GROMACS .gro file of C-alpha atoms in nm:
model
  204
    1MET     CA    1  -0.002  -0.005   0.008
    2VAL     CA    2   0.141   0.345  -0.107
    3GLU     CA    3   0.150   0.588   0.190
    4ALA     CA    4  -0.040   0.917   0.122
    5ALA     CA    5   0.181   1.224   0.072
    6PRO     CA    6   0.166   1.473   0.351
    7VAL     CA    7  -0.081   1.749   0.334
    8LEU     CA    8   0.205   1.985   0.457
    9ARG     CA    9   0.570   1.935   0.434
   10LEU     CA   10   0.841   2.151   0.582
   11ARG     CA   11   1.218   2.109   0.486
   12GLY     CA   12   1.482   2.332   0.671
   13VAL     CA   13   1.248   2.636   0.735
   14TYR     CA   14   1.446   2.894   0.921
   15SER     CA   15   1.520   3.251   0.977
   16GLN     CA   16   1.757   3.458   1.186
   17ARG     CA   17   1.596   3.361   1.526
   18LEU     CA   18   1.455   3.026   1.417
   19SER     CA   19   1.693   2.712   1.388
   20PRO     CA   20   1.591   2.476   1.065
   21VAL     CA   21   1.262   2.270   1.129
   22SER     CA   22   1.161   1.977   0.892
   23LEU     CA   23   0.829   1.796   0.958
   24ASP     CA   24   0.524   1.649   0.772
   25LEU     CA   25   0.167   1.680   0.865
   26ALA     CA   26  -0.083   1.421   0.723
   27ALA     CA   27  -0.439   1.457   0.632
   28GLY     CA   28  -0.636   1.472   0.946
   29GLU     CA   29  -0.342   1.523   1.166
   30CYS     CA   30  -0.297   1.795   1.461
   31ALA     CA   31   0.070   1.857   1.574
   32ALA     CA   32   0.106   2.057   1.887
   33ILE     CA   33   0.406   2.304   2.005
   34ALA     CA   34   0.468   2.403   2.334
   35GLY     CA   35   0.760   2.613   2.484
   36PRO     CA   36   0.801   2.933   2.701
   37SER     CA   37   0.697   3.284   2.560
   38GLY     CA   38   0.949   3.425   2.308
   39SER     CA   39   1.109   3.078   2.199
   40GLY     CA   40   1.008   3.113   1.865
   41LYS     CA   41   0.665   2.920   1.823
   42SER     CA   42   0.486   3.212   1.669
   43LEU     CA   43   0.782   3.275   1.435
   44LEU     CA   44   0.760   2.932   1.296
   45LEU     CA   45   0.381   2.958   1.229
   46ARG     CA   46   0.437   3.311   1.056
   47GLN     CA   47   0.709   3.138   0.836
   48VAL     CA   48   0.483   2.857   0.746
   49ALA     CA   49   0.217   3.126   0.626
   50ASP     CA   50   0.472   3.322   0.441
   51LEU     CA   51   0.421   3.623   0.659
   52ASP     CA   52   0.760   3.666   0.759
   53PRO     CA   53   1.103   3.638   0.540
   54GLY     CA   54   1.283   3.330   0.591
   55HIS     CA   55   1.434   3.016   0.415
   56GLY     CA   56   1.363   2.675   0.356
   57GLU     CA   57   1.100   2.470   0.165
   58VAL     CA   58   0.721   2.431   0.209
   59GLU     CA   59   0.483   2.235   0.023
   60LEU     CA   60   0.115   2.199   0.032
   61ASP     CA   61  -0.020   1.860  -0.102
   62GLY     CA   62   0.303   1.814  -0.299
   63VAL     CA   63   0.315   2.179  -0.455
   64ARG     CA   64   0.598   2.407  -0.356
   65ARG     CA   65   0.512   2.773  -0.181
   66SER     CA   66   0.715   2.950  -0.436
   67ALA     CA   67   0.486   2.797  -0.713
   68MET     CA   68   0.205   2.997  -0.577
   69ARG     CA   69   0.098   3.354  -0.519
   70GLY     CA   70   0.140   3.462  -0.161
   71PHE     CA   71  -0.259   3.543  -0.126
   72GLU     CA   72  -0.342   3.215  -0.261
   73TRP     CA   73  -0.116   3.027  -0.043
   74ARG     CA   74  -0.265   3.212   0.263
   75ARG     CA   75  -0.611   3.121   0.168
   76LYS     CA   76  -0.516   2.753   0.188
   77VAL     CA   77  -0.281   2.768   0.469
   78VAL     CA   78  -0.437   2.996   0.734
   79TYR     CA   79  -0.270   3.164   1.017
   80CYS     CA   80  -0.512   3.227   1.304
   81GLN     CA   81  -0.332   3.433   1.559
   82ALA     CA   82  -0.422   3.456   1.924
   83GLU     CA   83  -0.570   3.809   1.876
   84ALA     CA   84  -0.714   3.860   1.513
   85GLY     CA   85  -0.678   4.178   1.332
   86TRP     CA   86  -0.990   4.373   1.240
   87TRP     CA   87  -1.025   4.614   0.928
   88ASP     CA   88  -1.390   4.737   1.010
   89ASP     CA   89  -1.566   4.853   1.310
   90HIS     CA   90  -1.856   4.643   1.245
   91VAL     CA   91  -1.815   4.258   1.263
   92ALA     CA   92  -2.067   4.158   0.955
   93PRO     CA   93  -1.794   4.302   0.686
   94HIS     CA   94  -1.556   4.055   0.772
   95PHE     CA   95  -1.769   3.757   0.651
   96THR     CA   96  -1.858   3.712   0.288
   97ASP     CA   97  -2.129   3.444   0.349
   98ARG     CA   98  -2.357   3.508   0.645
   99ALA     CA   99  -2.540   3.197   0.672
  100GLN     CA  100  -2.180   3.000   0.690
  101ALA     CA  101  -2.064   3.253   0.940
  102GLN     CA  102  -2.372   3.204   1.176
  103ALA     CA  103  -2.339   2.837   1.159
  104LEU     CA  104  -1.990   2.820   1.265
  105MET     CA  105  -2.059   3.085   1.545
  106GLN     CA  106  -2.332   2.860   1.650
  107ALA     CA  107  -2.110   2.574   1.660
  108LEU     CA  108  -1.860   2.774   1.878
  109GLY     CA  109  -2.119   2.899   2.116
  110LEU     CA  110  -2.152   3.266   1.964
  111PRO     CA  111  -2.506   3.417   1.957
  112ALA     CA  112  -2.597   3.488   1.588
  113GLU     CA  113  -2.659   3.860   1.682
  114LYS     CA  114  -2.298   3.918   1.752
  115LEU     CA  115  -2.257   3.925   1.377
  116ASP     CA  116  -2.450   4.248   1.345
  117GLY     CA  117  -2.242   4.390   1.649
  118LEU     CA  118  -1.927   4.620   1.672
  119VAL     CA  119  -1.599   4.468   1.726
  120HIS     CA  120  -1.532   4.679   2.023
  121GLU     CA  121  -1.801   4.560   2.199
  122LEU     CA  122  -1.701   4.191   2.168
  123SER     CA  123  -1.500   4.037   2.487
  124THR     CA  124  -1.151   3.894   2.429
  125GLY     CA  125  -1.310   3.522   2.399
  126GLU     CA  126  -1.562   3.632   2.163
  127ARG     CA  127  -1.310   3.800   1.920
  128GLN     CA  128  -1.069   3.499   1.954
  129ARG     CA  129  -1.369   3.276   1.841
  130LEU     CA  130  -1.467   3.501   1.575
  131GLY     CA  131  -1.103   3.484   1.448
  132LEU     CA  132  -1.130   3.124   1.418
  133VAL     CA  133  -1.484   3.163   1.237
  134ARG     CA  134  -1.324   3.372   0.982
  135ALA     CA  135  -1.025   3.098   0.950
  136LEU     CA  136  -1.285   2.798   0.919
  137ALA     CA  137  -1.500   2.995   0.675
  138GLN     CA  138  -1.212   2.982   0.402
  139ALA     CA  139  -1.190   2.572   0.435
  140PRO     CA  140  -0.810   2.619   0.441
  141ARG     CA  141  -0.613   2.272   0.384
  142VAL     CA  142  -0.409   2.361   0.692
  143LEU     CA  143  -0.468   2.583   0.989
  144LEU     CA  144  -0.189   2.736   1.206
  145LEU     CA  145  -0.343   2.814   1.514
  146ASP     CA  146  -0.163   3.031   1.792
  147GLU     CA  147  -0.316   2.970   2.136
  148PRO     CA  148  -0.678   2.915   2.011
  149THR     CA  149  -0.823   2.909   2.340
  150ALA     CA  150  -0.623   3.110   2.540
  151ALA     CA  151  -0.894   3.355   2.638
  152LEU     CA  152  -1.165   3.105   2.677
  153ASP     CA  153  -1.331   2.927   2.967
  154GLN     CA  154  -1.388   2.522   2.986
  155ALA     CA  155  -1.706   2.528   2.802
  156ALA     CA  156  -1.601   2.730   2.493
  157THR     CA  157  -1.272   2.556   2.475
  158GLY     CA  158  -1.456   2.241   2.454
  159LEU     CA  159  -1.695   2.378   2.177
  160VAL     CA  160  -1.368   2.490   1.975
  161GLU     CA  161  -1.192   2.138   2.018
  162ALA     CA  162  -1.504   1.965   1.880
  163ALA     CA  163  -1.507   2.220   1.575
  164LEU     CA  164  -1.129   2.162   1.531
  165GLN     CA  165  -1.182   1.778   1.545
  166ARG     CA  166  -1.463   1.796   1.278
  167TYR     CA  167  -1.230   2.001   1.063
  168LEU     CA  168  -0.965   1.733   1.091
  169ASP     CA  169  -1.198   1.472   1.005
  170GLY     CA  170  -1.251   1.615   0.697
  171GLY     CA  171  -0.882   1.557   0.592
  172ALA     CA  172  -0.739   1.887   0.667
  173ALA     CA  173  -0.429   1.927   0.898
  174ILE     CA  174  -0.346   2.169   1.189
  175LEU     CA  175  -0.037   2.285   1.334
  176MET     CA  176  -0.104   2.440   1.681
  177VAL     CA  177   0.081   2.633   1.924
  178THR     CA  178  -0.055   2.581   2.296
  179HIS     CA  179   0.053   2.629   2.639
  180SER     CA  180  -0.193   2.362   2.767
  181PRO     CA  181  -0.061   1.994   2.776
  182GLU     CA  182  -0.408   1.859   2.828
  183GLN     CA  183  -0.517   2.042   2.505
  184ALA     CA  184  -0.211   1.875   2.320
  185GLN     CA  185  -0.314   1.531   2.458
  186ARG     CA  186  -0.663   1.570   2.326
  187LEU     CA  187  -0.600   1.697   1.980
  188ALA     CA  188  -0.252   1.630   1.884
  189ARG     CA  189  -0.088   1.293   1.725
  190ARG     CA  190   0.248   1.461   1.791
  191ARG     CA  191   0.404   1.704   2.037
  192TRP     CA  192   0.715   1.935   2.016
  193ARG     CA  193   0.872   2.176   2.235
  194MET     CA  194   1.036   2.493   2.108
  195GLU     CA  195   1.337   2.651   2.311
  196ALA     CA  196   1.537   2.928   2.197
  197GLY     CA  197   1.407   2.895   1.826
  198ARG     CA  198   1.500   2.500   1.812
  199LEU     CA  199   1.229   2.266   1.777
  200GLU     CA  200   1.269   1.932   1.960
  201PRO     CA  201   1.023   1.617   1.989
  202LEU     CA  202   0.832   1.610   2.305
  203TRP     CA  203   0.810   1.223   2.407
  204THR     CA  204   0.623   1.289   2.769
   0.00000   0.00000   0.00000
């Protein structure tokens, strides 16, 4: 039986503050990265998303990132930072499909009326979940998640993790930064630790 090609492949991805990283992510796989603040976890996600300058090869479904336009890559490999950026004072303009957005919001425990609200009226946790709604609405092949539940209580965290598992079940992949060993245990097949820009396997 021929093994399926990885969804995401990194080969020697590095920058001034990041030692070379090589890893593969299979369809339906979540991998988690832990480590202290400032160790390079977010730098790696931004490198993969092609948001910061760096070196090395990154492939999506066997296609090199260099063969794709930046906006095309970032539509398929979506970086979801801990605090999403907003370009309008109102929530609704950030979504092109209202019904889809409301369905995703419901799955994450967000009232539908929040879609017609103002960004500054949202709590930190609501903004974080709406940022994830924006990411999931693009149906990316890979999600790069930076502390996706940092501002959420246990109930909201459970809803987010259930939505991420459904996304994985659809054949996509997740590379996630999390400070929660329990979350990594629940979602991730493999775990790494980042120390001073160097990624090492975490076996315990």
